[in-house]
Short mmCIF file of C-alpha atoms in Angstrom, two decimals:
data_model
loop_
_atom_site.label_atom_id
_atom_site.label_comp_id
_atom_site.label_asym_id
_atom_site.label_seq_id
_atom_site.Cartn_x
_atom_site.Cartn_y
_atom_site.Cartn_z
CA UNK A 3 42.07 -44.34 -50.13
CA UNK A 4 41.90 -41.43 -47.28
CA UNK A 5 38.27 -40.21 -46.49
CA UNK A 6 37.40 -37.07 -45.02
CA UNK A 7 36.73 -36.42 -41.64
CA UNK A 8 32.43 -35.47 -42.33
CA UNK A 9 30.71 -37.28 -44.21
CA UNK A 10 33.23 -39.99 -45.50
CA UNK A 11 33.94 -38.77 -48.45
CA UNK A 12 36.59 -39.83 -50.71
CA UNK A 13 39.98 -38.18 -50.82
CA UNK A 14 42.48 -39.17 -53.94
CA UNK A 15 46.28 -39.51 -53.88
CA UNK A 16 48.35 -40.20 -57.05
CA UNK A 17 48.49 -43.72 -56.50
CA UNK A 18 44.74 -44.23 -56.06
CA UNK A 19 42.62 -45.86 -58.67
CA UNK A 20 39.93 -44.14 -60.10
CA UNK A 21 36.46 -45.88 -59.74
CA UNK A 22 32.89 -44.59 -61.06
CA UNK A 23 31.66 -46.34 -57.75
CA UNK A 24 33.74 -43.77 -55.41
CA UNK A 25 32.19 -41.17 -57.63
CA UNK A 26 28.57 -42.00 -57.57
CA UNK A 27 28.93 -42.62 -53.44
CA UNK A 28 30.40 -39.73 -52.90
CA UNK A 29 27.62 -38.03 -55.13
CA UNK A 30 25.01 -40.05 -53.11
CA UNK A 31 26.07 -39.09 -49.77
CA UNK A 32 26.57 -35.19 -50.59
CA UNK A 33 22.63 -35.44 -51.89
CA UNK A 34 21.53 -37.28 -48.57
CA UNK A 35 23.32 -34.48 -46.38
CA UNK A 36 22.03 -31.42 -48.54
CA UNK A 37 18.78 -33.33 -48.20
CA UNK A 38 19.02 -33.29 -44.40
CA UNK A 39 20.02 -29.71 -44.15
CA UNK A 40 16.55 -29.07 -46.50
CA UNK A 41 14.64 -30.90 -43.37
CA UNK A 42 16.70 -28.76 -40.82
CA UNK A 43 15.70 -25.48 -42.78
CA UNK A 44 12.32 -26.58 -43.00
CA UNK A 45 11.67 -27.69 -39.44
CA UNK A 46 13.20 -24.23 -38.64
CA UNK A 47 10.90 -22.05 -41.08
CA UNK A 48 7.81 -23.65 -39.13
CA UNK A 49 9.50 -23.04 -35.80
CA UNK A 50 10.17 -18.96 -36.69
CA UNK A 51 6.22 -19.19 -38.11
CA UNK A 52 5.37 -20.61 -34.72
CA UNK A 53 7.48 -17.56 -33.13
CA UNK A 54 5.96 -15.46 -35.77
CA UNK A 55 2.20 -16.07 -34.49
CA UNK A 56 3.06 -15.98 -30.54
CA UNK A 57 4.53 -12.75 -30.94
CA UNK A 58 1.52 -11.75 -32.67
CA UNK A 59 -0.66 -12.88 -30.00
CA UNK A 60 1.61 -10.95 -26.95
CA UNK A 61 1.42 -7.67 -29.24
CA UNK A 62 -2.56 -8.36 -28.71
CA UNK A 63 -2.27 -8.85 -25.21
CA UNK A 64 -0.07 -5.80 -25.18
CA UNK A 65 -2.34 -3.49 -27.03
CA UNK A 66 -5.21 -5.29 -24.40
CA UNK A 67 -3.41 -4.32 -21.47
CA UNK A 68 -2.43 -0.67 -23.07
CA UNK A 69 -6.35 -0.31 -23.27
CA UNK A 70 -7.42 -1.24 -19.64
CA UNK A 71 -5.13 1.26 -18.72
CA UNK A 72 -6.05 4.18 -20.47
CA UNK A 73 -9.79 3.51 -19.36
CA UNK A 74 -8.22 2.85 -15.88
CA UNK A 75 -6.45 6.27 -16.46
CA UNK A 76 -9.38 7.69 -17.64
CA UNK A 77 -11.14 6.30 -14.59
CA UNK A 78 -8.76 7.88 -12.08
CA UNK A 79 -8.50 10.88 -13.72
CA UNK A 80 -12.35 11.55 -13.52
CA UNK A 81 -12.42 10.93 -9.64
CA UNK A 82 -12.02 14.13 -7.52
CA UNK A 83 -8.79 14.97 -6.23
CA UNK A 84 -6.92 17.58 -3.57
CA UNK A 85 -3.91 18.44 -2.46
CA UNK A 86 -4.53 16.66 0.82
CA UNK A 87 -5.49 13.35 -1.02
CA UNK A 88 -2.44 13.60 -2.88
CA UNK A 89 0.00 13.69 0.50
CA UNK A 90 -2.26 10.93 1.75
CA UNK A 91 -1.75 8.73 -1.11
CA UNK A 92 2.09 9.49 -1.08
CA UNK A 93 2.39 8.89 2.70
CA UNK A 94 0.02 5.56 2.26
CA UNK A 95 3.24 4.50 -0.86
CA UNK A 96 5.60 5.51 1.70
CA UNK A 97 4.20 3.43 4.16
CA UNK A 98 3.15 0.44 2.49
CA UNK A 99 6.99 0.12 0.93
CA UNK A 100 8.03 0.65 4.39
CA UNK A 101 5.71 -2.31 5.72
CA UNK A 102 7.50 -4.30 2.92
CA UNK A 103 10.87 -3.89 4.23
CA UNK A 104 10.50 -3.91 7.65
CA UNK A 105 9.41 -6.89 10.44
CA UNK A 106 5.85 -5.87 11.51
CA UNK A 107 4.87 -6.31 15.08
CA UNK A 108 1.65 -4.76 16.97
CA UNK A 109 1.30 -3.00 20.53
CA UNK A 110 -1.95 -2.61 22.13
CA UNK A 111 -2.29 0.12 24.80
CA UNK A 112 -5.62 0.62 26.99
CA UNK A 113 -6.87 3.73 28.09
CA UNK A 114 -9.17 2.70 30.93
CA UNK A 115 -10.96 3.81 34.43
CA UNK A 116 -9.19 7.42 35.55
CA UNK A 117 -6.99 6.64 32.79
CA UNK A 118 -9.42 6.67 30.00
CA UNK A 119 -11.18 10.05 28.89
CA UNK A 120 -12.56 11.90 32.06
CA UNK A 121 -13.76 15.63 32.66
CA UNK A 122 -11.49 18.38 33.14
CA UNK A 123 -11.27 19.95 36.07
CA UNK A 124 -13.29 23.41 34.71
CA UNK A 125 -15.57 20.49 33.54
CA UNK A 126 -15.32 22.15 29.50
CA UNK A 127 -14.41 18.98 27.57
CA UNK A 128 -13.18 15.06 28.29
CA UNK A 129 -9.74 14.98 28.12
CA UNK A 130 -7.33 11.41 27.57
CA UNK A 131 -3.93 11.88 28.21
CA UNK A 132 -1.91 10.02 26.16
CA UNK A 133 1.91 11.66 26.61
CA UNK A 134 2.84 8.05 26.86
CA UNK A 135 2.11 6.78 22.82
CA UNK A 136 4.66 8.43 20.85
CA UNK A 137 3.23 8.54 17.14
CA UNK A 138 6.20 8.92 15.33
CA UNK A 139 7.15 5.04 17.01
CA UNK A 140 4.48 3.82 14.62
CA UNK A 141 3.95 2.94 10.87
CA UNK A 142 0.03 3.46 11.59
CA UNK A 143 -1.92 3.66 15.36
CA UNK A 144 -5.25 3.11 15.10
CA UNK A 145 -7.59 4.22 18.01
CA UNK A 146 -11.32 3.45 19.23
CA UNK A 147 -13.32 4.94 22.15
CA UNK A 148 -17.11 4.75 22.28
CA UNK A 149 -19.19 7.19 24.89
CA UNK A 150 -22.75 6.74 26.32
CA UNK A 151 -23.67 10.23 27.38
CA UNK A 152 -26.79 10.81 28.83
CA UNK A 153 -27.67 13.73 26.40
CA UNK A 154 -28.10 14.09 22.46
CA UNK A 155 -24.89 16.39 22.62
CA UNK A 156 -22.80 16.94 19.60
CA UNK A 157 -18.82 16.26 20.43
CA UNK A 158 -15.47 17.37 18.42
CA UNK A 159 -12.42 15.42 19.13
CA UNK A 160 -9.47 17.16 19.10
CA UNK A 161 -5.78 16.50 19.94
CA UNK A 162 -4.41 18.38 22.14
CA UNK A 163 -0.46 19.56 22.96
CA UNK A 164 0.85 20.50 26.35
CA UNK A 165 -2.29 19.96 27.23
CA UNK A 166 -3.81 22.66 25.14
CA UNK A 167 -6.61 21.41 21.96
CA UNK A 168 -4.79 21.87 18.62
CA UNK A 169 -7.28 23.99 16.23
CA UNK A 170 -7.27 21.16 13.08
CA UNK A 171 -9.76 20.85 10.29
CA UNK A 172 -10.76 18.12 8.15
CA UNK A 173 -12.47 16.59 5.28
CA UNK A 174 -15.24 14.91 5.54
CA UNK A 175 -18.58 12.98 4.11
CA UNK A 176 -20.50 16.21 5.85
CA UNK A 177 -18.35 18.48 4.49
CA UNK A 178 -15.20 20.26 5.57
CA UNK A 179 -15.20 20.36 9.79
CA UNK A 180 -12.96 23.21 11.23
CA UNK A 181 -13.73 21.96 14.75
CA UNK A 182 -11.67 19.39 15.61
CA UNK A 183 -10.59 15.93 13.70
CA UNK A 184 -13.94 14.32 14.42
CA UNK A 185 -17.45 15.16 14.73
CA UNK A 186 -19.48 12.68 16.47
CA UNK A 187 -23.14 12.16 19.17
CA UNK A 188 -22.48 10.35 22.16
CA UNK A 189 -22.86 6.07 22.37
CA UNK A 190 -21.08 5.98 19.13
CA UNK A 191 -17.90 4.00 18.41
CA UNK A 192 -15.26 6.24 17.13
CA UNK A 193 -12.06 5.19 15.01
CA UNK A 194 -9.21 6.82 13.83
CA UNK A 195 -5.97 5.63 11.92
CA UNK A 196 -3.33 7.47 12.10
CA UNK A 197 -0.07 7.95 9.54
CA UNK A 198 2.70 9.26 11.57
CA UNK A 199 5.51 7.81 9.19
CA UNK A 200 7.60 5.75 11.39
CA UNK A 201 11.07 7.82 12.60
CA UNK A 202 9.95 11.33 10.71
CA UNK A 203 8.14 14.04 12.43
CA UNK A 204 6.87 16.35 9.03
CA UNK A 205 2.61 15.88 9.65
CA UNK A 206 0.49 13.79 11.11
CA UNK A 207 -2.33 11.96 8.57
CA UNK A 208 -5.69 10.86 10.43
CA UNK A 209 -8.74 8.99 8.81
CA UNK A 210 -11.46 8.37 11.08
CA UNK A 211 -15.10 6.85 10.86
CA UNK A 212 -17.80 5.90 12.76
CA UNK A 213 -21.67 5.81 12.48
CA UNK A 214 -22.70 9.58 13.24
CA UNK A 215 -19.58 11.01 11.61
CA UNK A 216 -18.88 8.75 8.46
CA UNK A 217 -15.47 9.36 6.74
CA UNK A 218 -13.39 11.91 7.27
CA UNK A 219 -9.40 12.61 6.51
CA UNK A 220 -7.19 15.35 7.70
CA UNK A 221 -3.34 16.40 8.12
CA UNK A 222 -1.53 19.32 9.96
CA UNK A 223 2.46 19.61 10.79
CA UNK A 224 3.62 17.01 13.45
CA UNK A 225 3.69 18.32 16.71
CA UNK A 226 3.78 15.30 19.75
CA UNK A 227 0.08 15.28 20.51
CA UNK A 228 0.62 14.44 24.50
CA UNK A 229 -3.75 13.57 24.24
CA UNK A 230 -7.11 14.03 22.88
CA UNK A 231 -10.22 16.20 23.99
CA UNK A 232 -13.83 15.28 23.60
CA UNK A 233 -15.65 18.97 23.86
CA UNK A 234 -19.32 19.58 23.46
CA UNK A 235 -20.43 21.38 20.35
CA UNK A 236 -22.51 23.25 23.01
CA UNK A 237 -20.13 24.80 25.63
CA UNK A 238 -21.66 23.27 28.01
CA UNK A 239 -20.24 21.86 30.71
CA UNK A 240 -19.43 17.99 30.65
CA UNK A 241 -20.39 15.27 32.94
CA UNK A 242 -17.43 14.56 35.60
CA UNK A 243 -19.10 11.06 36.52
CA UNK A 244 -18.62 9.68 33.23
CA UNK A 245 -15.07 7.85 32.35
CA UNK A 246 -14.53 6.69 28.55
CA UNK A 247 -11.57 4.14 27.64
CA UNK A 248 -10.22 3.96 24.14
CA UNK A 249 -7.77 1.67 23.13
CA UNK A 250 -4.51 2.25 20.93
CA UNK A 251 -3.52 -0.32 18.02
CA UNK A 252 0.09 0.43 16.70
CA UNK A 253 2.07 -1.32 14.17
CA UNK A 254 5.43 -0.74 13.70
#
């Protein structure tokens, strides 16, 4: 007698003889595979339950998550904001995805002696020339000087073009300056950062800090600053004995 293929089951021709035994195994092996296939369905019911609850527990995380952010949005949205925050947090993006993409290395360049800041000749401010460092080579150029003037004279530091102090403003802890980029007593470290967005030449971004000054940001259209002037709040004339160095960091 032919069987089929699944499950053995038996398969009749003409010449066959018909036994109650075939019947009843046939009948007892289709009842122990529908019995399996119950298992299978069952084992998979408690499976989609299990899927069932973990999706229910990622929708929580979800909704958790969604919540952090609106307070976080709610946080950000309460701090105060400007236009010239706004550029510097698109030009810090810009440069952070740029520092992602691109093989960092440093440069350190020293300002020092007769190199370093010194008086002018008409003696009306310190002056650093630093024609040599062009910004736009650099992701971000940090820069430090400290002085030790023998007065308690205010300074503004400005950057200067063709050898000429560039009229800049900025923001800062003491308000808004619209003297130069810093504001600073003598015997003070000063540090600056500055953003000149590697291989564009739109603006020039500048955070600087130190102990007299605090924190202070500004921006104004690139032009190649060729150096830096210290000038006395006071007009009057400077010191030509003293020499300040300052040191440039640049990553590129």
């Amino acid at each position: 007698m032919k069987q089929t293929d699944q499950y053995g089951l038996n398969q009749w021709d003409l010449s066959d003889r018909i036994r109650m035994e075939d019947f009843n195994a046939d009948n007892f092996k289709i009842a122990a595979a529908l019995a399996g296939l119950d298992a299978r369905a069952d084992g998979l019911g408690g499976q989609v339950s299990g899927l069932g609850g973990q999706i229910a527990t990622l929708d929580g995380q979800v909704s958790g998550l969604g919540q952090q952010l609106s307070t976080l949005g709610g946080t950000v949205a309460g701090l105060p904001t400007s236009a010239s925050l706004e550029k510097l947090k698109m030009t810090l993006q810009d440069a952070d995805a740029k520092l992602q993409e691109t093989k960092l290395g440093t440069e350190t360049i020293r300002f020092g002696g007769d190199k370093g800041f010194h008086a002018t000749a008409d003696k009306k401010y310190f002056f650093l020339d630093s024609s040599s460092v062009k910004f736009n080579d650099y992701l971000i150029l940090f820069m430090q000087f400290s002085m030790s003037y023998s007065d308690d004279e205010i300074f503004y530091l400005q950057p200067t073009s063709g050898g000429r102090p560039l009229a800049c403003g900025c923001i800062s802890t003491e308000g808004v300056l619209d003297k130069g980029i810093a504001k600073f007593i003598h015997s003070r470290n000063v540090c600056l950062a500055f953003f000149p967005v590697k291989g564009l030449a739109r603006q020039l971004n500048c955070l600087f800090f130190s102990q007299t000054a605090g924190l202070g940001y500004c921006i104004y259209n690139f032009i190649q600053v060729d150096g830096f002037a210290i000038v006395p709040a006071s007009g009057k004339a400077v010191n030509d004995y003293f020499h300040y160095d300052a040191t440039f960091l640049g990553i590129k």
